[in-house]
Coordinates of N, CA, C and O and ligand atoms in Angstrom, one line a residue:
X1207 N -13.9 30.2 -29.6 CA -15.1 29.6 -30.3 C -16.4 29.8 -29.6 O -17.4 29.3 -30.0
X1208 N -16.3 30.5 -28.4 CA -17.5 30.7 -27.6 C -18.6 31.4 -28.4 O -18.4 32.5 -28.9
X1209 N -19.8 30.8 -28.5 CA -20.9 31.5 -29.1 C -20.9 31.6 -30.6 O -21.8 32.1 -31.2
X1210 N -19.8 31.1 -31.2 CA -19.7 31.2 -32.6 C -20.0 29.8 -33.2 O -19.4 28.8 -32.8
X1211 N -20.9 29.7 -34.2 CA -21.2 28.5 -34.9 C -20.3 28.4 -36.1 O -20.4 29.2 -37.0
X1212 N -19.4 27.4 -36.1 CA -18.6 27.2 -37.3 C -19.2 26.0 -38.1 O -19.7 25.0 -37.5
X1213 N -19.1 26.1 -39.4 CA -19.5 24.9 -40.2 C -18.2 24.3 -40.8 O -17.6 24.9 -41.7
X1214 N -17.8 23.1 -40.3 CA -16.7 22.4 -40.9 C -17.3 21.2 -41.6 O -18.0 20.4 -41.1
X1215 N -16.9 21.1 -42.9 CA -17.5 20.1 -43.8 C -16.3 19.3 -44.4 O -15.3 19.9 -44.8
X1216 N -16.5 18.0 -44.4 CA -15.5 17.1 -45.0 C -16.1 16.0 -45.9 O -17.0 15.4 -45.4
X1217 N -15.6 16.0 -47.1 CA -16.0 14.9 -48.0 C -15.1 13.8 -47.9 O -13.8 14.0 -48.0
X1218 N -15.6 12.6 -47.7 CA -14.8 11.4 -47.5 C -15.2 10.2 -48.3 O -16.3 10.2 -48.9
X1219 N -14.4 9.2 -48.3 CA -14.8 7.9 -48.8 C -14.3 6.9 -47.8 O -13.4 7.2 -47.0
X1220 N -14.9 5.6 -47.9 CA -14.3 4.5 -47.0 C -12.9 4.2 -47.5 O -12.5 4.5 -48.6
X1221 N -12.2 3.6 -46.6 CA -10.8 3.2 -46.9 C -9.9 4.3 -47.4 O -9.1 4.1 -48.2
X1222 N -10.1 5.4 -46.8 CA -9.3 6.6 -47.2 C -8.5 7.1 -46.0 O -9.0 7.7 -45.1
X1223 N -7.2 6.7 -46.1 CA -6.3 7.0 -44.9 C -6.2 8.5 -44.7 O -6.1 9.0 -43.6
X1224 N -6.2 9.3 -45.8 CA -6.0 10.7 -45.7 C -7.3 11.3 -45.1 O -7.2 12.3 -44.3
X1225 N -8.5 10.7 -45.4 CA -9.7 11.2 -44.7 C -9.7 10.9 -43.2 O -10.0 11.8 -42.4
X1226 N -9.2 9.7 -42.8 CA -9.1 9.4 -41.4 C -8.1 10.3 -40.7 O -8.4 10.8 -39.6
X1227 N -7.1 10.6 -41.4 CA -6.0 11.5 -40.8 C -6.7 12.9 -40.5 O -6.5 13.5 -39.5
X1228 N -7.4 13.4 -41.5 CA -8.0 14.7 -41.4 C -9.1 14.7 -40.2 O -9.1 15.6 -39.4
X1229 N -9.9 13.6 -40.2 CA -11.0 13.6 -39.2 C -10.3 13.4 -37.8 O -10.8 14.0 -36.8
X1230 N -9.2 12.7 -37.7 CA -8.6 12.5 -36.4 C -8.0 13.8 -35.9 O -8.1 14.1 -34.7
X1231 N -7.5 14.6 -36.9 CA -7.0 16.0 -36.4 C -8.2 16.8 -35.9 O -8.1 17.4 -34.9
X1232 N -9.3 16.8 -36.6 CA -10.5 17.6 -36.2 C -10.9 17.1 -34.8 O -11.2 17.9 -33.9
X1233 N -11.0 15.8 -34.7 CA -11.5 15.2 -33.4 C -10.5 15.6 -32.3 O -10.9 16.0 -31.2
X1234 N -9.2 15.5 -32.5 CA -8.2 15.8 -31.5 C -8.3 17.3 -31.1 O -7.8 17.7 -30.0
X1235 N -8.8 18.2 -32.0 CA -9.0 19.6 -31.6 C -10.4 19.9 -31.1 O -10.8 21.0 -31.0
X1236 N -11.2 18.8 -30.9 CA -12.6 19.0 -30.5 C -13.4 19.8 -31.5 O -14.3 20.6 -31.0
X1237 N -13.1 19.7 -32.7 CA -13.8 20.5 -33.8 C -14.9 19.6 -34.3 O -14.6 18.5 -34.9
X1238 N -16.1 20.0 -34.2 CA -17.3 19.2 -34.7 C -17.3 19.4 -36.3 O -17.1 20.5 -36.7
X1239 N -17.7 18.4 -37.0 CA -17.7 18.5 -38.4 C -18.9 17.7 -39.0 O -19.4 16.8 -38.4
X1240 N -19.2 18.1 -40.2 CA -20.3 17.4 -41.0 C -19.5 16.6 -42.0 O -18.7 17.1 -42.8
X1241 N -19.8 15.3 -42.1 CA -19.1 14.4 -43.0 C -20.1 14.0 -44.1 O -21.2 13.6 -43.9
X1242 N -19.6 14.1 -45.3 CA -20.3 13.6 -46.5 C -19.6 12.4 -47.0 O -18.5 12.6 -47.6
X1243 N -20.2 11.2 -46.9 CA -19.5 10.0 -47.4 C -19.9 9.8 -48.9 O -21.0 9.6 -49.2
X1244 N -18.8 9.9 -49.7 CA -19.1 9.8 -51.1 C -18.8 8.4 -51.7 O -18.8 8.2 -52.9
X1245 N -18.6 7.4 -50.8 CA -18.2 6.1 -51.3 C -19.1 5.6 -52.4 O -18.6 5.1 -53.4
X1246 N -20.4 5.7 -52.3 CA -21.3 5.2 -53.3 C -22.1 6.3 -53.9 O -23.2 6.1 -54.3
X1247 N -21.5 7.4 -54.1 CA -22.2 8.6 -54.5 C -21.4 9.4 -55.5 O -20.7 10.4 -55.2
X1248 N -21.6 9.1 -56.8 CA -20.9 9.7 -57.9 C -21.3 11.2 -58.0 O -20.5 12.0 -58.3
X1249 N -22.6 11.4 -57.9 CA -23.1 12.8 -58.0 C -22.5 13.7 -56.9 O -22.1 14.8 -57.2
X1250 N -22.4 13.1 -55.7 CA -21.8 13.9 -54.6 C -20.4 14.2 -54.9 O -19.9 15.3 -54.6
X1251 N -19.7 13.3 -55.5 CA -18.3 13.5 -55.9 C -18.1 14.6 -56.9 O -17.2 15.4 -56.8
X1252 N -19.1 14.7 -57.8 CA -19.1 15.7 -58.8 C -19.3 17.1 -58.1 O -18.7 18.1 -58.4
X1253 N -20.3 17.1 -57.2 CA -20.6 18.3 -56.5 C -19.4 18.8 -55.7 O -19.1 20.0 -55.6
X1254 N -18.7 17.8 -55.0 CA -17.5 18.2 -54.3 C -16.5 18.8 -55.2 O -15.9 19.9 -54.9
X1255 N -16.3 18.2 -56.3 CA -15.3 18.7 -57.3 C -15.6 20.1 -57.8 O -14.7 21.0 -57.9
X1256 N -16.9 20.4 -58.0 CA -17.3 21.7 -58.5 C -17.0 22.7 -57.4 O -16.5 23.8 -57.6
X1257 N -17.2 22.3 -56.1 CA -17.0 23.2 -55.0 C -15.5 23.4 -54.7 O -15.1 24.4 -54.1
X1258 N -14.8 22.4 -55.1 CA -13.3 22.4 -54.7 C -12.4 22.8 -55.8 O -11.3 22.4 -55.8
X1259 N -12.9 23.6 -56.7 CA -12.1 24.1 -57.8 C -11.5 23.0 -58.7 O -10.4 23.1 -59.2
X1260 N -12.3 21.9 -58.9 CA -11.9 20.8 -59.8 C -11.1 19.7 -59.1 O -10.8 18.7 -59.7
X1261 N -10.8 19.8 -57.8 CA -10.1 18.7 -57.1 C -11.0 17.5 -57.0 O -12.3 17.6 -56.8
X1262 N -10.5 16.3 -57.3 CA -11.3 15.1 -57.3 C -10.9 14.2 -56.1 O -11.6 13.2 -55.8
X1263 N -9.7 14.5 -55.5 CA -9.3 13.6 -54.4 C -10.1 13.9 -53.1 O -10.6 14.9 -52.9
X1264 N -10.1 12.9 -52.3 CA -10.7 13.0 -50.9 C -9.6 12.9 -49.9 O -8.6 12.2 -50.2
X1265 N -9.7 13.5 -48.8 CA -10.8 14.4 -48.4 C -10.7 15.8 -49.1 O -9.6 16.2 -49.5
X1266 N -11.8 16.5 -49.1 CA -11.9 17.9 -49.4 C -12.6 18.6 -48.2 O -13.6 18.1 -47.7
X1267 N -12.0 19.6 -47.7 CA -12.5 20.2 -46.4 C -12.8 21.7 -46.6 O -12.1 22.4 -47.3
X1268 N -13.9 22.0 -46.0 CA -14.4 23.4 -46.1 C -14.7 23.9 -44.7 O -15.2 23.2 -43.9
X1269 N -14.2 25.1 -44.4 CA -14.5 25.8 -43.1 C -15.3 27.0 -43.4 O -14.8 28.0 -44.0
X1270 N -16.5 27.1 -42.9 CA -17.4 28.3 -43.1 C -17.4 28.6 -44.6 O -17.3 29.8 -45.0
X1271 N -17.5 27.6 -45.4 CA -17.6 27.7 -46.9 C -16.3 28.1 -47.6 O -16.3 28.3 -48.8
X1272 N -15.3 28.2 -46.8 CA -14.0 28.4 -47.4 C -13.3 27.1 -47.7 O -13.2 26.2 -46.8
X1273 N -12.8 26.9 -49.0 CA -12.2 25.7 -49.3 C -10.7 25.6 -48.7 O -9.9 26.5 -49.0
X1274 N -10.5 24.6 -47.9 CA -9.2 24.4 -47.3 C -8.3 23.6 -48.1 O -7.1 23.8 -48.3
X1275 N -8.8 22.5 -48.7 CA -8.0 21.5 -49.4 C -8.2 20.1 -48.8 O -9.2 19.8 -48.2
X1276 N -7.1 19.4 -48.8 CA -7.1 18.0 -48.3 C -6.5 17.9 -46.9 O -6.3 19.0 -46.2
X1277 N -6.1 16.7 -46.5 CA -5.5 16.6 -45.1 C -4.2 17.3 -45.0 O -3.9 17.9 -43.9
X1278 N -3.4 17.4 -46.0 CA -2.1 18.1 -46.0 C -2.3 19.5 -45.6 O -1.6 20.1 -44.8
X1279 N -3.3 20.1 -46.3 CA -3.5 21.6 -46.1 C -4.1 21.8 -44.7 O -3.8 22.8 -44.1
X1280 N -5.0 20.8 -44.3 CA -5.6 21.0 -42.9 C -4.5 21.0 -41.9 O -4.5 21.8 -40.9
X1281 N -3.5 20.0 -42.0 CA -2.4 19.9 -41.0 C -1.6 21.2 -41.1 O -1.2 21.7 -40.0
X1282 N -1.4 21.7 -42.3 CA -0.6 22.9 -42.4 C -1.2 24.1 -41.6 O -0.5 24.8 -40.9
X1283 N -2.5 24.3 -41.8 CA -3.2 25.4 -41.2 C -3.3 25.2 -39.7 O -3.4 26.1 -38.9
X1284 N -3.4 23.9 -39.3 CA -3.5 23.6 -37.8 C -2.1 24.0 -37.2 O -2.1 24.6 -36.1
X1285 N -1.0 23.8 -37.9 CA 0.3 24.0 -37.3 C 0.6 25.5 -37.4 O 1.3 26.0 -36.5
X1286 N 0.2 26.2 -38.4 CA 0.6 27.7 -38.5 C -0.4 28.6 -37.8 O -0.2 29.8 -37.9
X1287 N -1.5 28.1 -37.2 CA -2.4 28.9 -36.5 C -3.6 29.4 -37.2 O -4.5 30.0 -36.6
X1288 N -3.6 29.3 -38.6 CA -4.7 29.9 -39.3 C -6.0 29.1 -39.1 O -7.1 29.6 -39.3
X1289 N -5.9 27.8 -38.7 CA -7.1 27.1 -38.4 C -7.9 27.8 -37.3 O -9.1 28.0 -37.4
X1290 N -7.2 28.1 -36.2 CA -7.9 28.8 -35.1 C -8.5 30.1 -35.6 O -9.6 30.5 -35.2
X1291 N -7.7 30.9 -36.4 CA -8.2 32.1 -36.9 C -9.5 31.9 -37.7 O -10.5 32.7 -37.6
X1292 N -9.5 30.9 -38.6 CA -10.7 30.6 -39.4 C -11.9 30.3 -38.5 O -13.0 30.7 -38.8
X1293 N -11.7 29.6 -37.4 CA -12.8 29.2 -36.6 C -13.3 30.3 -35.7 O -14.4 30.3 -35.2
X1294 N -12.4 31.3 -35.5 CA -12.8 32.4 -34.6 C -13.3 33.6 -35.4 O -13.8 34.6 -34.7
X1295 N -13.1 33.6 -36.7 CA -13.4 34.9 -37.4 C -14.9 35.0 -37.7 O -15.7 34.1 -37.5
Ligands
GSH2069 N1 -2.5 15.2 -50.4 C1 -3.9 14.7 -50.3 C2 -4.0 13.3 -50.7 C3 -5.4 12.8 -50.9 C4 -5.5 11.5 -51.6 O1 -4.5 11.0 -52.3 N2 -6.6 10.8 -51.4 C5 -6.9 9.6 -52.1 C6 -7.8 8.7 -51.3 S1 -7.1 8.3 -49.7 C7 -7.7 9.9 -53.4 O2 -8.7 10.6 -53.4 N3 -7.2 9.3 -54.6 C8 -7.9 9.4 -55.8 C9 -7.7 10.7 -56.5 O3 -6.7 11.4 -56.3 O4 -8.6 11.1 -57.3 C10 -4.4 14.9 -48.9 O5 -3.5 15.2 -48.0 O6 -5.6 14.9 -48.6

């Protein structure tokens, strides 16, 4: 990750266990992220859904503008190594 700026974005709401799970994974890997809190933001939720191919659940995660999915997908790519590849490419 040396010298490479990655943009990791996560759309969340309050009281969302899957959001916390995803953010905890990012924190535990020392991955900095930008969080968009949609709790009181309907327009933001629509914008997320448009970006996420129609998905309405939170979290939705993007790495360098690539749609990853939710916390399940983030955990999957962390385990299979593609998270590191995405961050280094
Ligand atoms: N499999 C998803 C589950 C996400 C999920 O169920 N999120 C809840 C909030 S914690 C949600 O958005 N429910 C409302 C909906 O599905 O539109 C993940 O791992 O992120």
